[in-house]
Short mmCIF file of C-alpha atoms and ligand atoms in Angstrom, two decimals:
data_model
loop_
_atom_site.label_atom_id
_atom_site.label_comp_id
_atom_site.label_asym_id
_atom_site.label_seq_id
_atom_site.Cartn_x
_atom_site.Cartn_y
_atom_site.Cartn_z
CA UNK A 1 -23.36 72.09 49.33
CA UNK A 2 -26.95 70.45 48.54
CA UNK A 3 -27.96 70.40 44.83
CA UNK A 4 -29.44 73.72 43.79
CA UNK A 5 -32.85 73.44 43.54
CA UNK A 6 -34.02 77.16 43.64
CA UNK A 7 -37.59 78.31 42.36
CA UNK A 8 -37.58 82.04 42.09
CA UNK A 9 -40.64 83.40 43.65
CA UNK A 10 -43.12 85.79 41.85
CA UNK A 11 -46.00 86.57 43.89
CA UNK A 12 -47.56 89.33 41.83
CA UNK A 13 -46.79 87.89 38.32
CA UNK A 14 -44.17 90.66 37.77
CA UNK A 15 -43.30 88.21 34.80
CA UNK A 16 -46.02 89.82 33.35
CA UNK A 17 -44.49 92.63 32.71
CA UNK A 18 -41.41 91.59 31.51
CA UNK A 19 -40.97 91.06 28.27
CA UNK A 20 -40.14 87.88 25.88
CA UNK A 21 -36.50 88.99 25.86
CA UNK A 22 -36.22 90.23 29.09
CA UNK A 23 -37.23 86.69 30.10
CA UNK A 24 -35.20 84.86 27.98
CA UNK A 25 -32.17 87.17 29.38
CA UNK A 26 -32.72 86.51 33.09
CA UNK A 27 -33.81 82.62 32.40
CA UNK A 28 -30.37 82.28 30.76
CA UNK A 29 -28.60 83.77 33.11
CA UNK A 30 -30.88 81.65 35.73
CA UNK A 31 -29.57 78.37 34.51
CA UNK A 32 -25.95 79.18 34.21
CA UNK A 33 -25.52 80.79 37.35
CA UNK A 34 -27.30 77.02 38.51
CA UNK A 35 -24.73 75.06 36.05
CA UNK A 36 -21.73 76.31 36.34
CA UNK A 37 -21.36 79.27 39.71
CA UNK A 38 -24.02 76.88 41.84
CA UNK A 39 -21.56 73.86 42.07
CA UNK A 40 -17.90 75.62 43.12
CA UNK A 41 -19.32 78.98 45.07
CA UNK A 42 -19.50 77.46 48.72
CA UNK A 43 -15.79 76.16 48.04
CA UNK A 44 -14.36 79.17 46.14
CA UNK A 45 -15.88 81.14 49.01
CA UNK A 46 -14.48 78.73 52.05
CA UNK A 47 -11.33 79.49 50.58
CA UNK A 48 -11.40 83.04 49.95
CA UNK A 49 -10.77 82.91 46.15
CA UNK A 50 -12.23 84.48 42.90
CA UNK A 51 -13.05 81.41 40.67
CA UNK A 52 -11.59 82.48 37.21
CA UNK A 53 -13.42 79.47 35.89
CA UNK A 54 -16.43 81.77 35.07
CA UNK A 55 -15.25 84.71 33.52
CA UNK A 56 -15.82 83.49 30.24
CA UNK A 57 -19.34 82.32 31.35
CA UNK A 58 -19.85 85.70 32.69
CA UNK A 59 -19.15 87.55 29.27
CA UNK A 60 -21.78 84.90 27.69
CA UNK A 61 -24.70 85.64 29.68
CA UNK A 62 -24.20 89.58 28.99
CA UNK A 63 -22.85 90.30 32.68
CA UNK A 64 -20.22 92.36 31.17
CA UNK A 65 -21.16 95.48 29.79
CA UNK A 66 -25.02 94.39 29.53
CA UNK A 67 -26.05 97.77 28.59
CA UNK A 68 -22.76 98.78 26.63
CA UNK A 69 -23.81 98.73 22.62
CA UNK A 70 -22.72 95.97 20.75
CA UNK A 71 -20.23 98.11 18.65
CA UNK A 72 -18.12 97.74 21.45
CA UNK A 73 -18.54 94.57 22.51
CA UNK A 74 -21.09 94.88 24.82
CA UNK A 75 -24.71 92.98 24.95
CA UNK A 76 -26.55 96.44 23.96
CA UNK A 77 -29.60 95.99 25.81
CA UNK A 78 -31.78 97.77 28.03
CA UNK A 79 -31.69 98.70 32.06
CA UNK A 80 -34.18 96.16 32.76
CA UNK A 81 -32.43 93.20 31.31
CA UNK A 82 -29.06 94.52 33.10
CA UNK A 83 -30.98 94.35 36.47
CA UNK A 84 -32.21 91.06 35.82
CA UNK A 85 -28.66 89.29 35.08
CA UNK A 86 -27.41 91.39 38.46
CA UNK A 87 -30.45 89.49 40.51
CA UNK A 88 -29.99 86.23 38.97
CA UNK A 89 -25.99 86.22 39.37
CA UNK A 90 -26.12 87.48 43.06
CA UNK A 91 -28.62 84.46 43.64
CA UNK A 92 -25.48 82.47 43.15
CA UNK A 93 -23.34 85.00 45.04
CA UNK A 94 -22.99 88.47 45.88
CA UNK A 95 -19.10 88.31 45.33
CA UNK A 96 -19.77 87.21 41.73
CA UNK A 97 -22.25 89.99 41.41
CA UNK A 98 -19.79 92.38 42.73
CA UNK A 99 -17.17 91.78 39.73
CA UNK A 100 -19.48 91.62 37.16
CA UNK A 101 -20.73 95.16 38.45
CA UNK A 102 -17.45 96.96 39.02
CA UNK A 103 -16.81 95.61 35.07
CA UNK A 104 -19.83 97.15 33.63
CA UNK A 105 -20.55 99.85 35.56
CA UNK A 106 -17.30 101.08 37.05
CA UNK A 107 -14.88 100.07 34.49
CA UNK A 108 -16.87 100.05 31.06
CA UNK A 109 -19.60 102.23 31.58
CA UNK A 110 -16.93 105.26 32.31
CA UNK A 111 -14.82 104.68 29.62
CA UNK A 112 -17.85 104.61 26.88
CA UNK A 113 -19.81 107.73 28.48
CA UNK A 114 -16.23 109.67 29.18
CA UNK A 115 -13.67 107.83 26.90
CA UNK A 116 -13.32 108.67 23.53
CA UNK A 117 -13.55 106.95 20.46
CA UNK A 118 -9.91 105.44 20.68
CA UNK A 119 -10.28 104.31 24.40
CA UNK A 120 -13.90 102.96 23.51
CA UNK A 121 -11.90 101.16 20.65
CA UNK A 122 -9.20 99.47 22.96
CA UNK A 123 -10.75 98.54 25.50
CA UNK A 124 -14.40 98.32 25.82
CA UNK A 125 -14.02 94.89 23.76
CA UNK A 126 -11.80 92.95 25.23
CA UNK A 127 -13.69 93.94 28.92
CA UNK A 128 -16.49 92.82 26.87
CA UNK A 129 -15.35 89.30 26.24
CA UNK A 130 -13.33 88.99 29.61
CA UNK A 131 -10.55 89.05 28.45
CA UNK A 132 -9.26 91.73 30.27
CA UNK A 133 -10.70 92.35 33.67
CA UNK A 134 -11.02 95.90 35.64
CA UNK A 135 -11.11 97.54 38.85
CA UNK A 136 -12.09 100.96 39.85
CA UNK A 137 -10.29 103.10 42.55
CA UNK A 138 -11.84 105.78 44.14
CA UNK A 139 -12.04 104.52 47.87
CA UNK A 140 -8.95 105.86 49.94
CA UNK A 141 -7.76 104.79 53.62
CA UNK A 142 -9.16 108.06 54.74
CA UNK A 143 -11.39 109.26 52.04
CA UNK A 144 -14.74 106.80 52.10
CA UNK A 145 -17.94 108.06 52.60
CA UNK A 146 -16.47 111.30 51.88
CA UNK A 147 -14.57 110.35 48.34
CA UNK A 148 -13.96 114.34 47.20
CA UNK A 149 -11.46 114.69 50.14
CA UNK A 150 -9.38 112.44 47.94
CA UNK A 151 -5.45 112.90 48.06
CA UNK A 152 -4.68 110.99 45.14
CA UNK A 153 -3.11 112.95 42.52
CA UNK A 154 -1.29 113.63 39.39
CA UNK A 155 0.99 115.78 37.52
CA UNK A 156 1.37 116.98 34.31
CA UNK A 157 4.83 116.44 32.92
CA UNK A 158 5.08 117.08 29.27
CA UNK A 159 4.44 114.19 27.79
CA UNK A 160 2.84 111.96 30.46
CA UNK A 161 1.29 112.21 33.74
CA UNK A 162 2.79 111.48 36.86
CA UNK A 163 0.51 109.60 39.18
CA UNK A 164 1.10 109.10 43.19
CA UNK A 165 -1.19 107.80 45.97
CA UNK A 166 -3.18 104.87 47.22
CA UNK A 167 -7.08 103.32 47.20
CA UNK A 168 -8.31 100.80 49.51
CA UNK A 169 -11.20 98.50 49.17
CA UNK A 170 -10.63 97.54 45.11
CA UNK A 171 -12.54 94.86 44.00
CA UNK A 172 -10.95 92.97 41.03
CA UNK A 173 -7.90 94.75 42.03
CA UNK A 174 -5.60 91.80 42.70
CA UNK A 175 -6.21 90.10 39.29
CA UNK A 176 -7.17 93.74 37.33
CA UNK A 177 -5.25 94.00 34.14
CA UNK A 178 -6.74 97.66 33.98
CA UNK A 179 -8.26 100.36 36.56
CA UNK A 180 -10.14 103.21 36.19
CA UNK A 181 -8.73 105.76 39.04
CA UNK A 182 -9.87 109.00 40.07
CA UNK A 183 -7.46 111.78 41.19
CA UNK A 184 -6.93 114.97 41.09
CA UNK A 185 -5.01 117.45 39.07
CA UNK A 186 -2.93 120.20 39.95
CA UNK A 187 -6.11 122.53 40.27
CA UNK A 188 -7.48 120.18 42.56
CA UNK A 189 -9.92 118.55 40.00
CA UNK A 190 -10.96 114.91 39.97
CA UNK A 191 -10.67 112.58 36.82
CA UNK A 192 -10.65 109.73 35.94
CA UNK A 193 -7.40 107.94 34.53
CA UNK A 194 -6.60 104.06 32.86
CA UNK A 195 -4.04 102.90 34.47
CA UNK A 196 -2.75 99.70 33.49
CA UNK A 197 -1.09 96.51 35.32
CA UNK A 198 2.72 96.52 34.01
CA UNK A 199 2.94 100.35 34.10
CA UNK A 200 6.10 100.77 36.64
CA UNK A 201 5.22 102.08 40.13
CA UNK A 202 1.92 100.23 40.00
CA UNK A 203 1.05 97.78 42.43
CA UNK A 204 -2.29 95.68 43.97
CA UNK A 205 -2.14 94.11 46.79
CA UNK A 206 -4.89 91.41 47.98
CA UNK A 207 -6.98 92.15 51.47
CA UNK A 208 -7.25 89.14 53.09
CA UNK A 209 -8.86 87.90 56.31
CA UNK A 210 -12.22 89.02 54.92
CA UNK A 211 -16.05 87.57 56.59
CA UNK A 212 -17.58 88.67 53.89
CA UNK A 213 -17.18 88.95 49.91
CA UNK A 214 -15.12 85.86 50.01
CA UNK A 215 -15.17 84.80 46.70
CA UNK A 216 -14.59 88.45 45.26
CA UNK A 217 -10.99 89.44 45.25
CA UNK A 218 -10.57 92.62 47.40
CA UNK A 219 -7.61 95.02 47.00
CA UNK A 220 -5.52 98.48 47.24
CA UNK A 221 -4.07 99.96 44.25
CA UNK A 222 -1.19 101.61 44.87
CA UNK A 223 0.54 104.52 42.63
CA UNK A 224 4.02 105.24 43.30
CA UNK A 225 5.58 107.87 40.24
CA UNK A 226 3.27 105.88 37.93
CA UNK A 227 4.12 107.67 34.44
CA UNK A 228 0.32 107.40 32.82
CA UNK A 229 0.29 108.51 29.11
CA UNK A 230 -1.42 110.87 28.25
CA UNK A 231 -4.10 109.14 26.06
CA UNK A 232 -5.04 107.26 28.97
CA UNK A 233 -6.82 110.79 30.52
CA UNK A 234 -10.88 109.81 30.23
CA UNK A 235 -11.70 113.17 28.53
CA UNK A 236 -14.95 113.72 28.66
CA UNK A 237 -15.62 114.52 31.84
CA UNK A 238 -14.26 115.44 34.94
CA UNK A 239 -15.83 116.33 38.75
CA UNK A 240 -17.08 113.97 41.49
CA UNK A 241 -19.99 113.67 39.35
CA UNK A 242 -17.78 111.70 36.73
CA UNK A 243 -17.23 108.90 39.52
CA UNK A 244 -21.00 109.23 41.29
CA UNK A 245 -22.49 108.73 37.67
CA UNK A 246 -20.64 105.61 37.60
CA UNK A 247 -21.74 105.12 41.43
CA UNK A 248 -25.44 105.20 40.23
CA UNK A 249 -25.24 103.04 37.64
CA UNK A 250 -23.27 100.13 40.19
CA UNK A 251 -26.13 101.01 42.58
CA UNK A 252 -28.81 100.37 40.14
CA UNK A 253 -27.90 96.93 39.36
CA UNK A 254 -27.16 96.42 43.05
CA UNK A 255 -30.61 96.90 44.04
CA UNK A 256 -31.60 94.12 41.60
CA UNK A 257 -28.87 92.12 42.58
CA UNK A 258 -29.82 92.13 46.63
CA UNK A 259 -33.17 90.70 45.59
CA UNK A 260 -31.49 87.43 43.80
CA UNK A 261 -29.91 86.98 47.30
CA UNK A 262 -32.83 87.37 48.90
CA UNK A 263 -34.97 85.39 46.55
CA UNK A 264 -32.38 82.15 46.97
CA UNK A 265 -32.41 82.61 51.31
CA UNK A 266 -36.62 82.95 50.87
CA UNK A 267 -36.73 80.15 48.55
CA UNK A 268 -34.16 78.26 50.63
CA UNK A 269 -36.13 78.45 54.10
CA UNK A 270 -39.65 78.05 52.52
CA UNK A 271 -38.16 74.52 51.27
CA UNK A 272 -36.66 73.49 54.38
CA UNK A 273 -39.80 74.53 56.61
CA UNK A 274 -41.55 72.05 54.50
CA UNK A 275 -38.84 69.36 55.04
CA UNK A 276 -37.56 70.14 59.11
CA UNK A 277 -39.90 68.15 61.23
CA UNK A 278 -39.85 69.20 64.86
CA UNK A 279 -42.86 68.51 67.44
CA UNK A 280 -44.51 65.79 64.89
CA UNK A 281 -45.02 68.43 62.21
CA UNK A 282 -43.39 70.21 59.91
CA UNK A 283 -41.57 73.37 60.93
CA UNK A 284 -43.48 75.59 58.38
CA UNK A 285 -46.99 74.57 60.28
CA UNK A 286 -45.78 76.98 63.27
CA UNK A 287 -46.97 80.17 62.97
CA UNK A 288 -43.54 82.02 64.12
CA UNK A 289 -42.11 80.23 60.90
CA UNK A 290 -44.69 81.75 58.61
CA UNK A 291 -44.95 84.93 60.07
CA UNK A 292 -41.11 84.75 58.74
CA UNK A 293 -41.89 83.55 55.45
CA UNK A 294 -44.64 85.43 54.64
CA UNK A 295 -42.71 88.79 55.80
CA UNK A 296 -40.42 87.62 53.34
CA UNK A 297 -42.21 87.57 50.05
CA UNK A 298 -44.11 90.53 51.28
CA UNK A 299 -40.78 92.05 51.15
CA UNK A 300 -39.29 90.67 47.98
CA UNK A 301 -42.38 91.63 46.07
CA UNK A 302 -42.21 95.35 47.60
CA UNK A 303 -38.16 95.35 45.99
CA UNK A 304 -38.97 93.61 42.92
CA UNK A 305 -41.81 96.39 42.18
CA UNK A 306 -39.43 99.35 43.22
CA UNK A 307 -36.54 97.71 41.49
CA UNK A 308 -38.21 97.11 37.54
CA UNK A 309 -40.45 101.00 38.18
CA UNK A 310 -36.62 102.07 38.39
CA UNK A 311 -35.82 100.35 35.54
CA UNK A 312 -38.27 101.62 33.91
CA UNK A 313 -37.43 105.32 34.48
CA UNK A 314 -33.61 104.33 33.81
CA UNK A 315 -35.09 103.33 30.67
CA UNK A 316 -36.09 106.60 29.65
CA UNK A 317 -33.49 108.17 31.29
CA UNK A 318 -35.67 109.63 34.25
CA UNK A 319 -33.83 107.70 37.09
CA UNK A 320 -32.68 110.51 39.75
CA UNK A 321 -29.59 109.59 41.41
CA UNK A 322 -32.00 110.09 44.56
CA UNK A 323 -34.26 107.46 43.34
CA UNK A 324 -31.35 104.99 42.79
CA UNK A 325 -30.13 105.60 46.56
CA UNK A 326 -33.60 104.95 47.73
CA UNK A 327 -33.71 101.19 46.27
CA UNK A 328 -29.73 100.82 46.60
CA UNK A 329 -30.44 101.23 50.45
CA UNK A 330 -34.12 99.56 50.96
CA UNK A 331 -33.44 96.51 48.40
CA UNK A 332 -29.95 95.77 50.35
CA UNK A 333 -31.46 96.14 53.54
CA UNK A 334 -34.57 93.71 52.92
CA UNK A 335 -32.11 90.91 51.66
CA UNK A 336 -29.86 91.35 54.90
CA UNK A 337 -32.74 91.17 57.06
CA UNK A 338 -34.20 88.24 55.13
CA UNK A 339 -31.21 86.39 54.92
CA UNK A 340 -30.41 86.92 59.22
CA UNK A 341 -34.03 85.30 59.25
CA UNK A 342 -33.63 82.54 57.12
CA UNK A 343 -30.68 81.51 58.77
CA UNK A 344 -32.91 81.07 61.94
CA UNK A 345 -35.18 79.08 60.31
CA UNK A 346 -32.53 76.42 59.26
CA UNK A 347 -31.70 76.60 62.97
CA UNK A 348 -27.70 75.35 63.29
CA UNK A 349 -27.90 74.19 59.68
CA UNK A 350 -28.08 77.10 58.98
CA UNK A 351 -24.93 78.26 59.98
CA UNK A 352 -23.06 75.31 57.63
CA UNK A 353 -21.87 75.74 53.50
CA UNK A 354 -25.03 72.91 53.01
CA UNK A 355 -26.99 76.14 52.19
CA UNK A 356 -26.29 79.16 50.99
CA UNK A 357 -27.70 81.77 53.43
CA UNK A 358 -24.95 81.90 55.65
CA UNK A 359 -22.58 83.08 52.83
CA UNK A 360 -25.58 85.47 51.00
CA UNK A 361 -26.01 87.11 55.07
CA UNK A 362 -22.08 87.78 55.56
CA UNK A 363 -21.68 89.06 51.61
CA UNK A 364 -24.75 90.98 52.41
CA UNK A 365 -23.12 93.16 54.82
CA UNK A 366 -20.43 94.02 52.22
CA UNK A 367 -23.43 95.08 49.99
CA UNK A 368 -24.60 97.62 52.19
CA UNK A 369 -21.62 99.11 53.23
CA UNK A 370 -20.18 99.41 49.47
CA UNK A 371 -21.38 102.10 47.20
CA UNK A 372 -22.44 104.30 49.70
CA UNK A 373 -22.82 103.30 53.18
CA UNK A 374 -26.91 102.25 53.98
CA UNK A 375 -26.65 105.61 56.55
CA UNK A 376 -25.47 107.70 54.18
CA UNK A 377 -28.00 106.15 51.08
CA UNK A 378 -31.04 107.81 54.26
CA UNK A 379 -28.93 110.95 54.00
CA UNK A 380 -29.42 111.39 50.52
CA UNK A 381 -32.84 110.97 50.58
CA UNK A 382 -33.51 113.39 53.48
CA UNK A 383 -31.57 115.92 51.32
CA UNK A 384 -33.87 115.15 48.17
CA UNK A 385 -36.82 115.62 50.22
CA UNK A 386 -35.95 118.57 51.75
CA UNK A 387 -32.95 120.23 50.30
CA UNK A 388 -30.94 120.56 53.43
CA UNK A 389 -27.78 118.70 53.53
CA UNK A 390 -27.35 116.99 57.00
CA UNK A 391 -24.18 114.84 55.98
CA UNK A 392 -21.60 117.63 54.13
C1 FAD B 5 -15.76 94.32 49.99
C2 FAD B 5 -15.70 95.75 49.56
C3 FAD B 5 -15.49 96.06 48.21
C4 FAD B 5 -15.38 97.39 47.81
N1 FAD B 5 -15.12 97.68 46.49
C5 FAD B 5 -14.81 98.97 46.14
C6 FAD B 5 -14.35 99.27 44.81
O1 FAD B 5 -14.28 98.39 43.94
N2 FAD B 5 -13.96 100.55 44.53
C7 FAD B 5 -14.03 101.55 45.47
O2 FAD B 5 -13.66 102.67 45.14
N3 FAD B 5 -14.49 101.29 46.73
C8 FAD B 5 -14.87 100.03 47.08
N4 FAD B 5 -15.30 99.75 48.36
C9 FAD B 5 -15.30 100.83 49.35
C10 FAD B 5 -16.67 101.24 49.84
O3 FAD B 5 -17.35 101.95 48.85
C11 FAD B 5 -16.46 102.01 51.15
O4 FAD B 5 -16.14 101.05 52.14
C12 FAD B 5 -17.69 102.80 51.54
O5 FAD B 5 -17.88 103.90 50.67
C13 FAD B 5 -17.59 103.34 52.98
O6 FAD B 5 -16.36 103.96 53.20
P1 FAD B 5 -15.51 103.58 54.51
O7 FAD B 5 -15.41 102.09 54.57
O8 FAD B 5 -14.27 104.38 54.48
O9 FAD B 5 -16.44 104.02 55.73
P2 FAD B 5 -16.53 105.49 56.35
O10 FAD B 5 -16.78 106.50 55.28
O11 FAD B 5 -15.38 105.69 57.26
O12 FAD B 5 -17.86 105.36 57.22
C14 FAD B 5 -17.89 104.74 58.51
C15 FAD B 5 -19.30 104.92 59.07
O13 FAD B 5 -19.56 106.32 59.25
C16 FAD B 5 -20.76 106.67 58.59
N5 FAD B 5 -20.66 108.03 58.08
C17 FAD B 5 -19.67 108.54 57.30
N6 FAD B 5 -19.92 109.83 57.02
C18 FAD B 5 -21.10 110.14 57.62
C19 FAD B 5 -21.93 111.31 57.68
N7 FAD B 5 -21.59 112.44 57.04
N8 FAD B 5 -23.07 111.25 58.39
C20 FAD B 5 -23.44 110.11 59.02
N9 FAD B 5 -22.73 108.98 59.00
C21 FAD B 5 -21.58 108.99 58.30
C22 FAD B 5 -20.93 105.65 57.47
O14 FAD B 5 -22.28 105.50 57.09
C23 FAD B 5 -20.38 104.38 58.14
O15 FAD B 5 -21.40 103.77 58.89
C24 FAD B 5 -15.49 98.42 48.76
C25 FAD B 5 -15.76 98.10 50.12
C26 FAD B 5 -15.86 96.78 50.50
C27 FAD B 5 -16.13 96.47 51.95
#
């Protein structure tokens, strides 16, 4: 892979409205994602492998529990500073991006808001540091889009639970030491469990042959009689809402994180158009090219502005889940399209590991498939808009 030279764009100064720390966050996080993910992503992702290397540089930028407060390990800092380490580690890679998410958001963020003190105690640290790593299981083979049809389920037996059933899709899951599951109780109510690699009847599988997500391990977790103690029942709240508020959170820091891939396959074309001489000129002097280009930043300015206003109302609390879907599905969808058009540019360079785009367009269509599908992300707008549910 060429040497990383990426300049992130800024065509409206949104620096400006950042603040010192929030700068010195994302500029850290800038330069180790250029250090140390930069140099091994193309060949962690050729061969379909999670590079362990960086977990530890991971828990030093913040990426792990960025928001979580420092009591427990995490970085304690605001939604704006979260979204910023999301962008700058998906303009290494999406698949990095993806495990740092699923550890805040999916893993730590559920057992500080619906843990209690003792869970916070055990395990929010050590998630914290990387020490341990998590996965979250609420996708089924039949229960996607649709994740309240679930089947999996437990049973109260005394003195433990007694957990059966399968999910599908797990990131983290082949290397999770712990998982945050959702299943149902005897009632038919969801909740969320810690279930933890050792326990007998426990099991996690790797899905391999994937295009996309290479260098983010993909899994099943499978539950078969799995006696969960009782302590490990999150207790503080139960629902689909438990696992959605979790959702919104992941989908928050997703919408930053589409616009670091997005930024690197803008920043990556605008360099090459400059360098590519066809026709006695360089390739950027054609108008097709910069009609490209200049869609581009038109478009990464539109998702960086929608993207920090969110964080701004997440800041205050404000954020509807509504609002999240909206930038969840438009920020995703602006990085797949610029990354399909960047690759053009580079013409059949741009198919090779020398650049990046290739890999940011295939994770890409991970990203908008994950976390709610980009159809059903429309669905829940029209239903905010006009209260009429056209997808349940
Ligand atoms: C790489 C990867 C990592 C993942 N990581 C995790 C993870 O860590 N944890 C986890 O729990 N899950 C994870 N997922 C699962 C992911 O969230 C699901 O794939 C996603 O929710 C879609 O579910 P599905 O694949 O079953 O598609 P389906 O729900 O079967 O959808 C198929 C198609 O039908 C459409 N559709 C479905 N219902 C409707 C409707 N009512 N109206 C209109 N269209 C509809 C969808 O939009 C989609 O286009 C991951 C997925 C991938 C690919």
């Amino acid at each position: 892979m060429k040497p990383d030279l990426f300049e992130a764009p800024d065509y409206y100064n949104i620096d400006d409205l950042l603040t010192e720390e929030h700068k010195l966050i994302r500029d850290a996080a800038r330069a180790w994602v250029k250090r140390d993910v930069s140099p091994i992503i193309e060949e962690a992702a050729q061969k379909a492998e999670f590079p362990k290397s960086i977990i530890p540089g991971l828990a030093e930028i913040g990426a792990f529990g960025p928001y979580i407060p420092e009591q427990y390990g995490g970085a304690g800092l605001d939604q704006i500073s979260y979204g910023l380490i999301m962008q700058e580690i998906e303009r290494g890679d999406s698949g990095v991006r993806s495990t740092a998410s699923v550890q805040s958001s999916l893993v730590m963020y559920p057992i500080w808001k619906y843990g209690n003190e003792d869970q916070r105690n055990k395990y929010l640290p050590k998630l914290a540091s990387g020490e341990w790593m998590g996965s979250f299981g609420l996708t089924e083979p039949d229960h996607g889009s649709n994740p309240a049809g679930m089947v999996t389920s437990f049973k109260d037996k005394g003195d433990h639970y007694l957990l059966n059933g399968a999910k599908l899709w797990i990131s983290n899951s082949p290397f999770c030491d712990v998982a945050v599951v959702w299943a149902k109780n005897e009632e038919g109510r969801i909740h969320g469990l810690i279930v933890e690699r050792g326990m007998e009847g426990f099991s996690t599988p790797e899905t391999h042959n994937k295009w996309s997500l290479r260098a983010s391990a993909t899994g099943e977790l499978i539950f078969q009689d799995v006696k969960v103690p009782k302590e490990n029942l999150l207790p503080n709240k139960s629902g689909l809402g438990a696992p959605l508020g979790c959702l919104d959170s992941a989908r928050y820091g997703i919408a930053w994180g589409a616009i670091g891939a997005a930024m690197d396959c803008y920043d990556t074309a605008l360099r090459y158009s400059k360098e590519r001489i066809q026709f006695g000129k360089p390739i950027g002097a054609f108008q097709l090219q910069q009609k490209k280009l200049a869609e581009m930043i038109t478009e990464i300015t539109k998702a960086q502005l929608l993207a920090l206003r969110l964080g701004q109302l997440k800041n205050e609390d404000k954020a509807t889940s509504a609002q999240i879907s909206m930038a969840k599905r438009n920020n995703v969808d602006m990085a797949i399209k610029i990354a399909r058009e960047a690759r053009q540019m580079l013409g059949g360079m741009g198919i090779t590991g020398e650049y990046p785009i290739m890999r940011h367009m295939m994770n890409l269509e991970s990203v908008i498939t994950y976390e709610g599908t980009h159809d059903i992300h429309l669905l829940i707008t029209g239903l905010d808009i006009t209260g009429l549910s056209a997808f349940k």
